[in-house]
Amino acid sequence: MMQDDPFPAAERILLEIDAVFRKDPKLKEFDIVPVTANHNKSPVLHVEHCLGLESWCVRHVYCYTYHRIMDARQLRSRREDPAMLARLLSGALLINPDVTTFWNMRRELLQAGRLDMQGELHFIAVLLSRKPKCTEAFAHRKWVVRRLLLAGADKDALLEEELQVSRYAADRYPNNYHAWSHRMWCLANLAPATSAILHKEWAASEAWVSSHVSDHSGMQYRQFLLDRLLELKHSVSEDIVDTGRKSIQQLLSHSQNEDNVDFVQSALIKSVGLIASELLLNTDLILRFAGHEALWCHRRYLLVSFKKILNCRTDMNGTGGCRYSSSICVTRSRCAEKLSEAVSSGHVNTENAPLERDQKLSSQELGALDRDLCHLQGAMMWHEAKLISGCQPDELHQQRLAKQHRKWLSHVLKLDVPAVA
């Protein structure tokens, strides 16, 4: 239990911290500096937009702020000066941001107009520099953003700021699930309906996961982006389509098919192309950075998505929200039969738009689509076999992960991956 520890200098320290936030709008970091002795000078350090608090005074300041805040909370008469209460809460949260009561009291001050909403976002950003995985801070940040939206704040400016903060937090702490979840929330609630931001994030996240190959939270964000791109009603950018087309052809060229495949139906280029390009990137990362389980887990997600696309072959609603069959191995006749049913009902469009009921694919087009799907399925199996065989025998952890992957392919996807010399 925390004992009462009067500290006369606490109020002065809190005033100095508050003054730093007021005079430096570019303040970006806060940390506790390991100094064990009091040298009769201010323990508050402010250098190059960075705020520090010497460690010798941390316990005393926190004890002081904690007891003052709890006293104010219990009185309920609101006799504590709001400005003073705000300083107490700032000091306490900078030291220990995991106390829900403190954040609730900050919300009360914000609702009463005693604190500025934009200033609160700045305070949280500085706090996250020291505690980048703080759940309470991200939850409070979402609350503030919602309030700003209700007040008519600029969505684009808010989105840009939130993306910067979440990226900074993710860089500061590995596997920062809370930062990446906040980023997903921002795209879902702040991003415009257009696909431009998704394309930008897709390109940026590729560079990020390529340099953080053990960070599965970052790869989960990439999976989120992939799902959103596949759900787009309108076309993705030409760059993504071209990359996807080249990736598909690269997969097919490595599958040792005797037939020369010159095209893939346009309905599949966006969906299969996106997944194929990500599979090739994932293959490159697995072979270059051996022994990282996060890469293999990400691959399994991609293969499940690939399987669903191949089995569905078409978007029943024009939105990416179709339902998939359970078997990966679809025969030529079943493929044509299922696609014919979809075309007859007027829900299939190779250009991602609903067909009129009097429009039907010809038997030649059905056969071409069926042929492409068979090639893609074979290419996927061949690619997995090449990857597993390409893992070096002297990399024991990589070999173990490859064996687990082969077992997963067999038991989950029901694929008997052939051995490749």
Coordinates of C-alpha atoms in Angstrom, one line a residue:
M1 CA 0.0 0.0 0.0
M2 CA 1.3 3.4 -0.9
Q3 CA 2.2 5.6 2.1
D4 CA 1.8 9.3 2.4
D5 CA 5.0 11.0 1.3
P6 CA 4.8 14.8 1.4
F7 CA 7.1 16.3 -1.3
P8 CA 7.1 20.1 -1.3
A9 CA 8.8 20.4 -4.7
A10 CA 6.1 18.3 -6.4
E11 CA 3.8 21.3 -7.3
R12 CA 6.8 23.2 -8.8
I13 CA 7.7 20.1 -10.9
L14 CA 4.2 19.8 -12.2
L15 CA 4.1 23.5 -13.1
E16 CA 7.3 23.1 -15.1
I17 CA 6.0 20.0 -16.9
D18 CA 2.8 21.9 -17.8
A19 CA 4.8 24.9 -19.0
V20 CA 6.9 22.7 -21.3
F21 CA 3.7 21.4 -23.0
R22 CA 2.3 24.9 -23.3
K23 CA 5.4 26.5 -24.9
D24 CA 6.6 23.6 -27.1
P25 CA 3.9 22.5 -29.6
K26 CA 6.5 20.3 -31.3
L27 CA 7.2 18.3 -28.1
K28 CA 7.5 14.7 -29.2
E29 CA 9.0 12.5 -26.5
F30 CA 8.9 12.0 -22.7
D31 CA 11.1 9.7 -20.7
I32 CA 12.5 9.1 -17.2
V33 CA 16.2 9.9 -17.0
P34 CA 18.2 7.7 -14.6
V35 CA 19.6 10.1 -12.0
T36 CA 19.8 8.7 -8.5
A37 CA 20.7 11.9 -6.6
N38 CA 19.2 15.3 -6.2
H39 CA 21.7 17.9 -7.4
N40 CA 19.6 20.9 -6.1
K41 CA 18.4 21.8 -9.6
S42 CA 15.2 21.2 -11.5
P43 CA 14.6 17.5 -12.3
V44 CA 12.6 18.6 -15.4
L45 CA 14.7 18.4 -18.5
H46 CA 13.6 20.0 -21.9
V47 CA 16.0 19.5 -24.8
E48 CA 15.3 19.5 -28.5
H49 CA 11.5 18.9 -28.2
C50 CA 12.1 16.1 -25.7
L51 CA 10.9 16.2 -22.1
G52 CA 12.7 14.2 -19.3
L53 CA 12.1 13.7 -15.6
E54 CA 15.0 12.7 -13.4
S55 CA 14.3 9.3 -11.8
W56 CA 15.2 10.3 -8.2
C57 CA 11.9 12.3 -7.9
V58 CA 9.5 10.0 -9.8
R59 CA 8.3 8.1 -6.7
H60 CA 7.8 11.3 -4.8
V61 CA 5.9 13.1 -7.6
Y62 CA 3.7 10.0 -8.2
C63 CA 2.8 9.6 -4.5
Y64 CA 1.9 13.3 -4.3
T65 CA -0.2 13.3 -7.5
Y66 CA -1.9 10.0 -6.6
H67 CA -3.1 11.1 -3.2
R68 CA -4.2 14.5 -4.3
I69 CA -6.2 13.0 -7.2
M70 CA -7.8 10.3 -5.0
D71 CA -8.8 13.0 -2.5
A72 CA -10.3 15.1 -5.2
R73 CA -12.2 12.1 -6.6
Q74 CA -13.6 11.2 -3.2
L75 CA -14.7 14.7 -2.3
R76 CA -17.0 15.0 -5.3
S77 CA -17.5 18.6 -4.4
R78 CA -15.1 19.6 -7.2
R79 CA -13.3 22.0 -4.8
E80 CA -10.0 21.1 -6.5
D81 CA -9.1 23.8 -9.0
P82 CA -9.6 22.3 -12.5
A83 CA -6.2 23.7 -13.7
M84 CA -4.5 22.1 -10.7
L85 CA -6.4 18.8 -11.3
A86 CA -5.3 18.8 -14.9
R87 CA -1.6 19.2 -13.9
L88 CA -1.9 16.4 -11.3
L89 CA -3.4 14.1 -13.9
S90 CA -0.8 15.0 -16.5
G91 CA 2.0 14.2 -14.1
A92 CA 0.5 11.0 -12.8
L93 CA -0.3 9.7 -16.3
L94 CA 3.1 10.4 -17.7
I95 CA 4.6 8.3 -14.9
N96 CA 1.9 5.6 -14.9
P97 CA -0.7 5.7 -17.8
D98 CA -2.3 2.4 -17.0
V99 CA -4.8 3.8 -14.4
T100 CA -8.3 3.9 -15.9
T101 CA -9.6 6.3 -13.2
F102 CA -7.1 8.9 -14.2
W103 CA -8.2 8.8 -17.8
N104 CA -11.9 9.0 -16.8
M105 CA -11.2 12.1 -14.9
R106 CA -9.4 13.6 -17.9
R107 CA -12.6 12.9 -19.9
E108 CA -14.6 14.8 -17.4
L109 CA -12.3 17.8 -17.7
L110 CA -12.5 17.6 -21.5
Q111 CA -16.3 17.4 -21.4
A112 CA -16.4 20.4 -19.1
G113 CA -14.3 22.4 -21.5
R114 CA -11.4 22.6 -19.0
L115 CA -9.0 20.9 -21.4
D116 CA -8.5 21.4 -25.2
M117 CA -9.2 18.4 -27.4
Q118 CA -6.3 19.0 -29.8
G119 CA -4.0 19.6 -26.9
E120 CA -5.1 16.3 -25.5
L121 CA -4.1 14.5 -28.7
H122 CA -0.7 16.1 -28.3
F123 CA -0.4 15.0 -24.7
I124 CA -1.3 11.4 -25.6
A125 CA 1.2 11.3 -28.5
V126 CA 4.0 12.4 -26.1
L127 CA 2.9 9.9 -23.5
L128 CA 3.0 7.1 -26.1
S129 CA 6.6 7.8 -26.8
R130 CA 7.5 6.3 -23.5
K131 CA 4.6 3.8 -23.2
P132 CA 3.8 2.9 -26.9
K133 CA 1.8 -0.2 -26.0
C134 CA -0.5 1.5 -23.5
T135 CA -4.1 0.2 -24.1
E136 CA -5.7 3.0 -22.0
A137 CA -3.9 5.7 -24.0
F138 CA -5.1 4.3 -27.3
A139 CA -8.7 3.9 -26.0
H140 CA -8.7 7.5 -24.7
R141 CA -7.3 8.7 -28.1
K142 CA -10.2 7.1 -29.9
W143 CA -12.6 8.8 -27.5
V144 CA -11.0 12.2 -28.2
V145 CA -11.1 11.6 -32.0
R146 CA -14.8 10.7 -31.9
R147 CA -15.5 14.0 -30.0
L148 CA -13.5 16.0 -32.5
L149 CA -15.5 14.4 -35.4
L150 CA -18.8 15.3 -33.7
A151 CA -17.5 18.8 -33.4
G152 CA -16.8 19.0 -37.2
A153 CA -13.0 18.5 -37.3
D154 CA -11.3 17.8 -40.6
K155 CA -11.3 14.1 -41.2
D156 CA -8.3 14.1 -43.5
A157 CA -6.1 16.0 -41.0
L158 CA -7.2 13.7 -38.2
L159 CA -6.4 10.6 -40.2
E160 CA -3.0 11.9 -41.2
E161 CA -2.2 12.6 -37.5
E162 CA -3.4 9.3 -36.3
L163 CA -1.5 7.3 -38.9
Q164 CA 1.7 9.2 -37.9
V165 CA 1.1 8.4 -34.2
S166 CA 0.3 4.7 -34.7
R167 CA 3.3 4.3 -37.0
Y168 CA 5.6 6.0 -34.4
A169 CA 4.2 3.7 -31.6
A170 CA 4.7 0.6 -33.8
D171 CA 8.3 1.6 -34.5
R172 CA 9.0 2.2 -30.8
Y173 CA 7.7 -1.3 -29.6
P174 CA 7.8 -4.6 -31.6
N175 CA 4.6 -6.5 -32.1
N176 CA 2.6 -3.6 -31.0
Y177 CA -0.9 -5.0 -31.5
H178 CA -2.5 -1.9 -30.0
A179 CA -0.8 0.5 -32.4
W180 CA -1.8 -1.5 -35.4
S181 CA -5.3 -2.0 -34.2
H182 CA -5.6 1.7 -33.8
R183 CA -4.4 2.2 -37.3
M184 CA -7.1 -0.3 -38.6
W185 CA -9.7 1.6 -36.6
C186 CA -8.6 4.9 -38.2
L187 CA -8.9 3.6 -41.7
A188 CA -12.3 2.1 -40.9
N189 CA -13.6 5.3 -39.3
L190 CA -11.7 8.2 -40.9
A191 CA -10.6 7.1 -44.3
P192 CA -12.7 8.3 -47.3
A193 CA -14.5 5.8 -49.5
T194 CA -11.9 6.1 -52.2
S195 CA -9.2 3.5 -52.6
A196 CA -6.3 6.0 -52.7
I197 CA -5.4 5.8 -49.0
L198 CA -5.5 1.9 -49.2
H199 CA -3.1 1.9 -52.1
K200 CA -0.8 4.3 -50.2
E201 CA -0.9 2.1 -47.1
W202 CA -0.4 -1.1 -49.1
A203 CA 2.8 0.3 -50.6
A204 CA 4.0 1.7 -47.3
S205 CA 3.3 -1.4 -45.3
E206 CA 5.2 -3.6 -47.8
A207 CA 8.4 -1.7 -46.9
W208 CA 7.6 -1.9 -43.2
V209 CA 7.0 -5.7 -43.1
S210 CA 10.1 -6.2 -45.2
S211 CA 12.2 -4.6 -42.5
H212 CA 10.3 -6.1 -39.5
V213 CA 10.1 -9.8 -40.5
S214 CA 9.3 -11.0 -36.9
D215 CA 6.4 -8.5 -36.3
H216 CA 3.2 -10.4 -36.9
S217 CA 1.1 -7.4 -35.8
G218 CA 2.3 -5.5 -38.8
M219 CA 1.5 -8.4 -41.1
Q220 CA -2.0 -8.6 -39.6
Y221 CA -2.4 -5.0 -40.7
R222 CA -1.3 -6.0 -44.2
Q223 CA -3.9 -8.7 -44.1
F224 CA -6.5 -6.1 -43.1
L225 CA -5.5 -4.0 -46.1
L226 CA -5.6 -7.0 -48.5
D227 CA -9.2 -7.7 -47.4
R228 CA -10.2 -4.1 -47.9
L229 CA -8.6 -4.0 -51.3
L230 CA -10.4 -7.2 -52.4
E231 CA -13.7 -5.7 -51.2
L232 CA -13.4 -2.5 -53.3
K233 CA -16.3 -2.1 -55.7
H234 CA -14.2 -0.1 -58.1
S235 CA -10.9 -1.0 -59.6
V236 CA -7.6 -0.9 -57.8
S237 CA -4.8 1.3 -59.2
E238 CA -3.2 0.3 -62.5
D239 CA 0.2 -0.2 -60.7
I240 CA -1.4 -2.9 -58.4
V241 CA -3.1 -4.5 -61.4
D242 CA 0.1 -4.6 -63.4
T243 CA 2.0 -6.0 -60.4
G244 CA -0.7 -8.6 -59.9
R245 CA -0.7 -9.6 -63.5
K246 CA 3.1 -10.1 -63.5
S247 CA 3.0 -12.0 -60.3
I248 CA 0.4 -14.4 -61.7
Q249 CA 2.5 -15.0 -64.8
Q250 CA 5.5 -15.5 -62.6
L251 CA 3.7 -18.2 -60.6
L252 CA 2.5 -19.9 -63.7
S253 CA 5.9 -19.8 -65.4
H254 CA 7.4 -21.7 -62.4
S255 CA 4.7 -24.4 -62.3
Q256 CA 6.2 -26.6 -65.1
N257 CA 2.9 -26.6 -67.0
E258 CA 3.2 -27.7 -70.6
D259 CA 0.5 -25.4 -71.8
N260 CA 1.4 -21.9 -72.6
V261 CA -0.8 -19.6 -70.5
D262 CA -1.0 -16.1 -72.1
F263 CA -3.8 -14.6 -70.0
V264 CA -5.9 -14.8 -66.9
Q265 CA -9.5 -13.8 -67.0
S266 CA -9.9 -10.2 -66.0
A267 CA -12.2 -11.1 -63.1
L268 CA -9.3 -12.8 -61.4
I269 CA -6.5 -10.4 -62.1
K270 CA -7.3 -8.1 -59.2
S271 CA -8.0 -10.7 -56.5
V272 CA -5.6 -13.4 -57.4
G273 CA -3.0 -10.9 -58.5
L274 CA -2.9 -9.1 -55.2
I275 CA -2.5 -12.4 -53.3
A276 CA 0.0 -13.8 -55.8
S277 CA 2.2 -10.7 -55.5
E278 CA 2.1 -10.9 -51.7
L279 CA 2.9 -14.7 -51.8
L280 CA 6.0 -13.9 -53.9
L281 CA 7.1 -11.2 -51.5
N282 CA 6.5 -13.6 -48.6
T283 CA 8.6 -16.3 -50.3
D284 CA 11.5 -13.9 -50.8
L285 CA 11.4 -12.8 -47.2
I286 CA 11.2 -16.4 -45.9
L287 CA 14.2 -17.5 -47.9
R288 CA 16.2 -14.4 -47.1
F289 CA 15.4 -14.3 -43.4
A290 CA 15.3 -17.9 -42.2
G291 CA 13.5 -19.0 -39.0
H292 CA 10.9 -16.2 -38.6
E293 CA 7.6 -17.9 -37.7
A294 CA 5.6 -14.7 -38.3
L295 CA 6.3 -15.0 -42.0
W296 CA 5.0 -18.6 -42.2
C297 CA 1.8 -17.6 -40.3
H298 CA 1.2 -14.7 -42.7
R299 CA 1.7 -17.2 -45.6
R300 CA -1.0 -19.4 -44.2
Y301 CA -3.5 -16.6 -44.3
L302 CA -2.5 -15.8 -47.9
L303 CA -3.0 -19.4 -49.0
V304 CA -6.4 -19.6 -47.3
S305 CA -7.4 -16.5 -49.2
F306 CA -5.9 -17.9 -52.4
K307 CA -7.9 -21.1 -52.0
K308 CA -11.2 -19.2 -51.4
I309 CA -10.6 -17.1 -54.5
L310 CA -9.9 -20.1 -56.7
N311 CA -13.0 -22.0 -55.4
C312 CA -15.3 -19.1 -55.7
R313 CA -13.9 -17.8 -58.9
T314 CA -16.3 -14.9 -59.1
D315 CA -17.8 -12.3 -56.8
M316 CA -21.5 -13.1 -56.3
N317 CA -22.3 -9.7 -55.0
G318 CA -19.8 -7.5 -56.9
T319 CA -18.3 -6.6 -53.5
G320 CA -15.9 -9.4 -52.6
G321 CA -18.4 -10.9 -50.1
C322 CA -19.1 -14.2 -51.7
R323 CA -19.2 -17.6 -49.9
Y324 CA -16.7 -20.3 -50.8
S325 CA -16.9 -24.1 -51.3
S326 CA -15.0 -26.3 -48.9
S327 CA -12.8 -28.3 -51.3
I328 CA -9.7 -27.0 -53.0
C329 CA -9.9 -29.6 -55.7
V330 CA -12.7 -28.6 -58.1
T331 CA -13.1 -30.6 -61.2
R332 CA -13.5 -29.1 -64.6
S333 CA -17.2 -30.0 -64.9
R334 CA -18.0 -28.7 -61.4
C335 CA -16.2 -25.5 -62.2
A336 CA -18.3 -24.9 -65.3
E337 CA -21.5 -26.0 -63.6
K338 CA -21.1 -23.6 -60.6
L339 CA -20.1 -20.7 -62.8
S340 CA -23.0 -21.3 -65.2
E341 CA -25.4 -21.2 -62.3
A342 CA -24.0 -17.9 -61.1
V343 CA -24.1 -16.4 -64.6
S344 CA -27.7 -17.6 -65.1
S345 CA -28.7 -15.8 -62.0
G346 CA -27.2 -12.6 -63.3
H347 CA -24.7 -12.1 -60.5
V348 CA -21.4 -12.7 -62.2
N349 CA -19.3 -10.1 -64.0
T350 CA -15.7 -10.5 -65.1
E351 CA -15.3 -6.8 -64.8
N352 CA -16.5 -6.6 -61.2
A353 CA -19.9 -5.3 -62.0
P354 CA -23.3 -7.0 -61.9
L355 CA -24.4 -8.6 -65.1
E356 CA -27.8 -8.1 -66.6
R357 CA -29.8 -11.4 -66.6
D358 CA -29.7 -11.6 -70.4
Q359 CA -25.9 -11.6 -70.4
K360 CA -24.2 -15.0 -70.2
L361 CA -20.6 -16.2 -70.6
S362 CA -20.0 -18.4 -73.6
S363 CA -18.9 -21.9 -73.2
Q364 CA -15.5 -20.9 -74.6
E365 CA -15.2 -18.2 -71.9
L366 CA -16.2 -20.7 -69.2
G367 CA -13.6 -23.1 -70.5
A368 CA -10.9 -20.5 -70.6
L369 CA -11.7 -19.5 -67.0
D370 CA -11.8 -23.1 -65.9
R371 CA -8.4 -23.7 -67.5
D372 CA -6.8 -20.6 -65.9
L373 CA -8.1 -21.7 -62.5
C374 CA -6.6 -25.2 -62.9
H375 CA -3.3 -23.7 -63.9
L376 CA -3.4 -21.4 -60.9
Q377 CA -4.2 -24.2 -58.5
G378 CA -1.3 -26.3 -59.8
A379 CA 1.0 -23.3 -59.7
M380 CA 0.1 -22.7 -56.1
M381 CA 1.0 -26.3 -55.1
W382 CA 4.2 -26.2 -57.1
H383 CA 5.3 -23.0 -55.5
E384 CA 4.7 -24.3 -52.0
A385 CA 6.7 -27.5 -52.9
K386 CA 9.6 -25.3 -54.2
L387 CA 9.6 -23.2 -51.1
I388 CA 9.7 -26.1 -48.7
S389 CA 12.5 -27.8 -50.6
G390 CA 14.4 -24.5 -50.8
C391 CA 14.8 -24.3 -47.0
Q392 CA 18.4 -25.2 -46.2
P393 CA 19.1 -28.4 -44.2
D394 CA 21.6 -26.6 -41.9
E395 CA 18.9 -24.1 -40.8
L396 CA 17.2 -26.3 -38.2
H397 CA 14.5 -23.9 -37.1
Q398 CA 13.7 -23.1 -40.7
Q399 CA 13.4 -26.8 -41.4
R400 CA 11.1 -27.3 -38.5
L401 CA 8.9 -24.4 -39.7
A402 CA 8.8 -25.8 -43.2
K403 CA 7.8 -29.3 -41.9
Q404 CA 5.0 -27.7 -39.9
H405 CA 3.9 -25.8 -43.0
R406 CA 3.7 -29.0 -45.1
K407 CA 1.7 -30.6 -42.3
W408 CA -0.7 -27.6 -42.2
L409 CA -1.1 -27.8 -46.0
S410 CA -2.1 -31.4 -45.8
H411 CA -4.4 -31.2 -42.8
V412 CA -6.0 -27.8 -43.3
L413 CA -6.0 -27.1 -47.0
K414 CA -6.1 -30.9 -47.9
L415 CA -3.2 -30.4 -50.3
D416 CA -0.7 -33.2 -50.9
V417 CA 2.3 -31.1 -51.8
P418 CA 4.7 -33.1 -54.0
A419 CA 8.4 -33.4 -53.3
V420 CA 10.6 -31.3 -55.6
A421 CA 14.1 -32.2 -56.4

